[in-house]
Amino acid sequence: VADKSELSKFNLHFSHQIKNIMDAYWPGPLTIVFPVANNETLGVRIPNHPFVLKLLKEYGPLFVTSANISGEKDAINLNQVLQYFDGKINLVVDGGDCQIAKPSTVILASTPIKILREGAIGVKELEIYQQTLS
């Protein structure tokens, strides 16, 4: 999404703690996974890339996949993304090489929050929002 105001479109509920984390790290390399219904979840991110933010502001939220495959080396440029997803996706936007060599950190918006994947934002950086992370 382009900004936090768009979260209301998805009827997401979150704690003050999650709001503080959003304020600190969005836009940026943080994906927050929200429980929605029937054990389903929705991962949300506000990227820190001028072209993608402009695209999101003009056309609204995008439902996309990560360019990183679990267990594989992180994709940091167009050629790597095309190699990993050859024949599996219809569109790739080339925004240039990644400026941060690590993928986004992924957390579950639960109480307590749970780190699903440590990435560009480390556990120590999130500790100020929670005494113990699981």
Coordinates of N, CA and C in Angstrom, one line a residue:
V1 N 0.8 -1.2 0.0 CA 0.0 0.0 0.0 C 0.9 1.2 0.0
A2 N 0.3 2.4 -0.4 CA 1.1 3.6 -0.4 C 1.2 4.3 0.9
D3 N 0.2 4.1 1.8 CA 0.3 4.7 3.2 C -0.6 4.0 4.1
K4 N -0.5 4.3 5.4 CA -1.2 3.6 6.4 C -2.7 3.8 6.3
S5 N -3.2 4.9 5.8 CA -4.6 5.1 5.7 C -5.3 4.0 4.8
E6 N -4.6 3.4 3.9 CA -5.2 2.4 3.1 C -5.5 1.1 3.9
L7 N -4.9 0.9 5.1 CA -5.2 -0.3 5.8 C -6.7 -0.4 6.2
S8 N -7.4 0.7 6.3 CA -8.8 0.6 6.6 C -9.6 -0.1 5.5
K9 N -9.1 -0.1 4.3 CA -9.8 -0.9 3.2 C -9.9 -2.3 3.4
F10 N -8.9 -2.8 4.3 CA -8.9 -4.3 4.5 C -9.4 -4.7 5.9
N11 N -10.0 -3.7 6.6 CA -10.6 -3.9 7.9 C -9.6 -4.6 8.9
L12 N -8.4 -4.1 8.9 CA -7.4 -4.7 9.7 C -7.4 -4.0 11.1
H13 N -7.2 -4.8 12.1 CA -7.1 -4.3 13.5 C -5.7 -4.6 14.0
F14 N -5.2 -3.6 14.7 CA -3.8 -3.8 15.3 C -3.7 -3.0 16.5
S15 N -2.7 -3.5 17.3 CA -2.4 -2.9 18.6 C -1.6 -1.5 18.4
H16 N -1.6 -0.8 19.6 CA -0.8 0.4 19.6 C 0.7 0.1 19.3
Q17 N 1.1 -1.1 19.8 CA 2.5 -1.5 19.6 C 2.8 -1.7 18.1
I18 N 1.9 -2.3 17.3 CA 2.1 -2.4 15.9 C 2.0 -1.1 15.2
K19 N 1.2 -0.2 15.7 CA 1.1 1.2 15.1 C 2.5 1.9 15.3
N20 N 3.1 1.7 16.5 CA 4.4 2.3 16.7 C 5.5 1.7 15.8
I21 N 5.4 0.5 15.5 CA 6.4 -0.2 14.6 C 6.2 0.3 13.2
M22 N 4.9 0.4 12.8 CA 4.6 1.0 11.5 C 5.2 2.4 11.3
D23 N 5.0 3.2 12.4 CA 5.4 4.6 12.4 C 7.0 4.7 12.2
A24 N 7.6 3.7 12.9 CA 9.1 3.7 12.9 C 9.7 3.2 11.6
Y25 N 9.1 2.2 10.9 CA 9.7 1.5 9.8 C 9.0 1.6 8.5
W26 N 7.9 2.2 8.4 CA 7.2 2.4 7.1 C 7.4 3.8 6.6
P27 N 7.6 4.1 5.4 CA 7.9 3.1 4.4 C 9.3 2.5 4.6
G28 N 9.5 1.2 4.3 CA 10.7 0.6 4.5 C 10.6 -0.9 4.4
P29 N 11.7 -1.6 4.8 CA 11.8 -3.1 4.6 C 11.1 -3.9 5.7
L30 N 9.8 -3.6 5.9 CA 9.1 -4.3 6.9 C 7.7 -4.8 6.3
T31 N 7.5 -6.1 6.4 CA 6.2 -6.6 6.1 C 5.5 -7.1 7.3
I32 N 4.2 -6.6 7.5 CA 3.4 -7.0 8.7 C 2.3 -7.9 8.2
V33 N 2.3 -9.1 8.8 CA 1.2 -10.1 8.5 C 0.1 -10.0 9.5
F34 N -1.1 -9.7 9.0 CA -2.3 -9.5 9.8 C -3.2 -10.7 9.7
P35 N -3.7 -11.2 10.8 CA -4.8 -12.2 10.8 C -6.0 -11.5 10.2
V36 N -6.7 -12.2 9.3 CA -7.9 -11.6 8.7 C -9.2 -12.4 9.1
A37 N -9.3 -13.6 8.6 CA -10.4 -14.5 8.9 C -10.1 -15.9 8.6
N38 N -10.8 -16.8 9.3 CA -10.7 -18.3 9.0 C -9.2 -18.7 8.9
N39 N -8.4 -18.3 9.8 CA -6.9 -18.6 9.8 C -6.2 -18.1 8.5
E40 N -6.8 -17.1 7.8 CA -6.1 -16.5 6.7 C -5.4 -15.3 7.2
T41 N -4.4 -14.9 6.4 CA -3.6 -13.8 6.8 C -3.3 -12.9 5.5
L42 N -2.9 -11.7 5.8 CA -2.6 -10.7 4.7 C -1.3 -10.0 5.1
G43 N -0.3 -10.1 4.3 CA 0.9 -9.4 4.5 C 0.9 -8.0 3.8
V44 N 1.3 -7.0 4.6 CA 1.2 -5.6 4.1 C 2.6 -5.0 4.2
R45 N 2.9 -4.2 3.2 CA 4.1 -3.4 3.3 C 4.0 -2.1 2.6
I46 N 4.7 -1.1 3.1 CA 4.8 0.2 2.4 C 6.2 0.3 2.0
P47 N 6.5 0.1 0.7 CA 7.9 0.1 0.2 C 8.5 1.5 0.2
N48 N 9.8 1.5 0.3 CA 10.5 2.8 0.2 C 11.2 3.0 -1.1
H49 N 10.4 3.0 -2.2 CA 10.9 3.2 -3.5 C 10.0 4.2 -4.2
P50 N 10.6 5.3 -4.7 CA 9.8 6.3 -5.3 C 8.8 5.9 -6.4
F51 N 9.3 5.1 -7.3 CA 8.5 4.6 -8.4 C 7.3 3.8 -7.9
V52 N 7.6 2.8 -7.1 CA 6.5 1.9 -6.6 C 5.5 2.7 -5.7
L53 N 6.0 3.7 -4.9 CA 5.1 4.5 -4.1 C 4.2 5.3 -5.1
K54 N 4.7 5.9 -6.1 CA 3.9 6.6 -7.1 C 2.9 5.7 -7.8
L55 N 3.3 4.5 -8.1 CA 2.4 3.5 -8.7 C 1.2 3.2 -7.8
L56 N 1.6 2.9 -6.5 CA 0.6 2.6 -5.5 C -0.4 3.8 -5.3
K57 N 0.1 5.0 -5.2 CA -0.7 6.2 -5.0 C -1.7 6.4 -6.2
E58 N -1.2 6.1 -7.4 CA -2.1 6.3 -8.6 C -3.1 5.2 -8.8
Y59 N -2.7 3.9 -8.5 CA -3.6 2.8 -8.8 C -4.1 2.0 -7.6
G60 N -3.6 2.3 -6.5 CA -4.1 1.7 -5.3 C -3.3 0.5 -4.9
P61 N -3.7 -0.3 -3.9 CA -2.9 -1.4 -3.4 C -2.7 -2.4 -4.5
L62 N -1.5 -3.1 -4.4 CA -1.2 -4.1 -5.3 C -1.0 -5.4 -4.5
F63 N -1.5 -6.5 -5.1 CA -1.4 -7.8 -4.5 C -0.2 -8.5 -5.3
V64 N 0.9 -8.6 -4.6 CA 2.1 -9.1 -5.3 C 2.8 -10.2 -4.5
T65 N 3.8 -10.9 -5.1 CA 4.6 -11.8 -4.3 C 5.9 -11.2 -4.0
S66 N 6.6 -11.8 -3.1 CA 8.0 -11.4 -2.8 C 8.9 -11.9 -3.9
A67 N 9.9 -11.2 -4.1 CA 10.9 -11.6 -5.1 C 11.9 -12.5 -4.5
N68 N 11.7 -13.0 -3.3 CA 12.7 -13.9 -2.7 C 12.0 -15.2 -2.4
I69 N 12.6 -16.3 -2.7 CA 12.1 -17.6 -2.5 C 12.8 -18.2 -1.3
S70 N 12.0 -18.8 -0.4 CA 12.6 -19.3 0.8 C 13.6 -20.4 0.5
G71 N 14.8 -20.3 1.2 CA 15.9 -21.2 0.9 C 16.8 -20.8 -0.2
E72 N 16.5 -19.9 -1.0 CA 17.3 -19.4 -2.1 C 18.0 -18.1 -1.7
K73 N 19.1 -17.8 -2.4 CA 19.8 -16.6 -2.2 C 18.8 -15.4 -2.5
D74 N 18.9 -14.4 -1.8 CA 18.0 -13.2 -2.0 C 18.2 -12.6 -3.3
A75 N 17.1 -12.4 -4.0 CA 17.1 -11.7 -5.3 C 17.3 -10.2 -5.1
I76 N 18.4 -9.6 -5.7 CA 18.6 -8.2 -5.5 C 18.6 -7.4 -6.8
N77 N 18.3 -8.1 -8.0 CA 18.3 -7.4 -9.2 C 17.3 -8.1 -10.2
L78 N 17.0 -7.5 -11.3 CA 16.0 -8.0 -12.2 C 16.4 -9.4 -12.8
N79 N 17.7 -9.6 -13.1 CA 18.1 -10.9 -13.7 C 17.9 -12.0 -12.7
Q80 N 18.1 -11.8 -11.4 CA 17.9 -12.8 -10.4 C 16.4 -13.1 -10.3
V81 N 15.6 -12.1 -10.2 CA 14.1 -12.3 -10.1 C 13.6 -13.1 -11.3
L82 N 14.0 -12.7 -12.5 CA 13.6 -13.4 -13.7 C 14.1 -14.9 -13.7
Q83 N 15.2 -15.1 -13.2 CA 15.8 -16.5 -13.1 C 14.9 -17.3 -12.1
Y84 N 14.6 -16.8 -11.0 CA 13.8 -17.5 -10.0 C 12.4 -17.7 -10.4
F85 N 11.8 -16.8 -11.1 CA 10.4 -16.9 -11.4 C 10.1 -17.1 -12.9
D86 N 11.0 -17.6 -13.6 CA 10.9 -17.8 -15.1 C 9.6 -18.6 -15.4
G87 N 8.7 -18.0 -16.1 CA 7.5 -18.7 -16.5 C 6.4 -18.7 -15.4
K88 N 6.7 -18.2 -14.3 CA 5.7 -18.3 -13.1 C 4.9 -17.0 -12.9
I89 N 5.4 -15.8 -13.4 CA 4.8 -14.6 -13.2 C 4.6 -13.8 -14.5
N90 N 3.6 -12.9 -14.5 CA 3.3 -12.2 -15.8 C 4.0 -10.8 -15.9
L91 N 4.4 -10.3 -14.8 CA 5.0 -8.9 -14.8 C 6.0 -8.7 -13.8
V92 N 7.1 -8.0 -14.1 CA 8.1 -7.6 -13.2 C 8.4 -6.2 -13.4
V93 N 8.4 -5.4 -12.4 CA 8.8 -4.0 -12.5 C 10.3 -3.9 -12.0
D94 N 11.1 -3.4 -12.9 CA 12.5 -3.2 -12.7 C 12.8 -1.8 -12.0
G95 N 13.0 -1.8 -10.7 CA 13.3 -0.6 -10.0 C 14.8 -0.4 -9.8
G96 N 15.6 -1.2 -10.5 CA 17.0 -1.2 -10.3 C 17.4 -2.1 -9.2
D97 N 18.7 -2.2 -9.0 CA 19.2 -3.1 -7.9 C 18.8 -2.7 -6.6
C98 N 18.5 -3.6 -5.7 CA 18.1 -3.3 -4.3 C 19.2 -2.5 -3.6
Q99 N 18.8 -1.5 -2.9 CA 19.7 -0.7 -2.1 C 20.1 -1.4 -0.8
I100 N 19.2 -2.2 -0.3 CA 19.5 -3.0 0.9 C 19.6 -4.5 0.5
A101 N 20.7 -5.1 0.9 CA 21.0 -6.4 0.4 C 20.2 -7.5 1.1
K102 N 19.4 -7.1 2.1 CA 18.6 -8.1 2.8 C 17.1 -7.9 2.5
P103 N 16.4 -9.0 2.5 CA 14.9 -8.9 2.3 C 14.2 -8.2 3.5
S104 N 13.0 -7.9 3.3 CA 12.2 -7.2 4.4 C 12.1 -8.2 5.6
T105 N 12.0 -7.6 6.7 CA 11.7 -8.3 7.9 C 10.2 -8.6 7.9
V106 N 9.8 -9.8 8.3 CA 8.4 -10.1 8.3 C 8.0 -10.4 9.7
I107 N 6.9 -9.7 10.2 CA 6.4 -9.9 11.6 C 4.9 -10.3 11.5
L108 N 4.5 -11.0 12.5 CA 3.1 -11.3 12.7 C 2.5 -10.3 13.7
A109 N 1.4 -9.7 13.3 CA 0.8 -8.7 14.2 C -0.1 -9.4 15.2
S110 N 0.6 -10.0 16.2 CA 0.0 -10.8 17.2 C 0.5 -10.2 18.6
T111 N -0.1 -10.7 19.7 CA 0.4 -10.3 21.0 C 0.9 -11.5 21.7
P112 N 2.2 -11.6 21.9 CA 3.2 -10.7 21.5 C 3.5 -10.8 20.0
I113 N 4.2 -9.8 19.4 CA 4.5 -9.9 18.0 C 5.5 -11.1 17.8
K114 N 5.5 -11.7 16.6 CA 6.4 -12.8 16.3 C 7.1 -12.4 15.1
I115 N 8.4 -12.6 15.1 CA 9.2 -12.4 13.9 C 9.2 -13.7 13.0
L116 N 8.6 -13.6 11.9 CA 8.5 -14.7 11.0 C 9.8 -14.8 10.1
R117 N 10.4 -13.7 9.8 CA 11.7 -13.7 9.0 C 12.4 -12.5 9.4
E118 N 13.6 -12.7 9.9 CA 14.5 -11.5 10.2 C 15.2 -11.1 8.9
G119 N 15.1 -9.8 8.6 CA 15.7 -9.3 7.4 C 16.5 -8.0 7.7
A120 N 16.1 -7.0 7.0 CA 16.9 -5.7 7.1 C 16.7 -5.1 8.5
I121 N 15.6 -5.4 9.1 CA 15.3 -4.8 10.5 C 15.5 -6.0 11.4
G122 N 16.5 -5.9 12.3 CA 16.8 -7.0 13.2 C 16.0 -7.0 14.5
V123 N 16.2 -8.2 15.2 CA 15.5 -8.4 16.5 C 15.8 -7.3 17.4
K124 N 17.0 -6.9 17.5 CA 17.4 -5.8 18.5 C 16.7 -4.5 18.2
E125 N 16.5 -4.2 16.9 CA 15.8 -2.9 16.6 C 14.3 -3.0 17.0
L126 N 13.8 -4.2 17.0 CA 12.3 -4.3 17.3 C 12.1 -4.5 18.8
E127 N 13.2 -4.8 19.6 CA 13.1 -5.0 21.0 C 12.6 -3.8 21.8
I128 N 12.8 -2.6 21.3 CA 12.3 -1.5 22.0 C 10.8 -1.4 22.0
Y129 N 10.2 -2.2 21.1 CA 8.7 -2.2 21.1 C 8.1 -3.3 21.9
Q130 N 9.0 -4.2 22.3 CA 8.5 -5.4 23.0 C 9.7 -6.0 23.8
Q131 N 9.4 -6.3 25.1 CA 10.5 -6.8 25.9 C 11.0 -8.2 25.4
T132 N 10.1 -9.1 25.0 CA 10.5 -10.4 24.5 C 9.9 -10.7 23.2
L133 N 10.6 -11.0 22.2 CA 10.1 -11.4 20.9 C 10.2 -12.9 20.8
S134 N 9.1 -13.5 20.2 CA 9.2 -15.0 20.0 C 9.2 -15.3 18.6

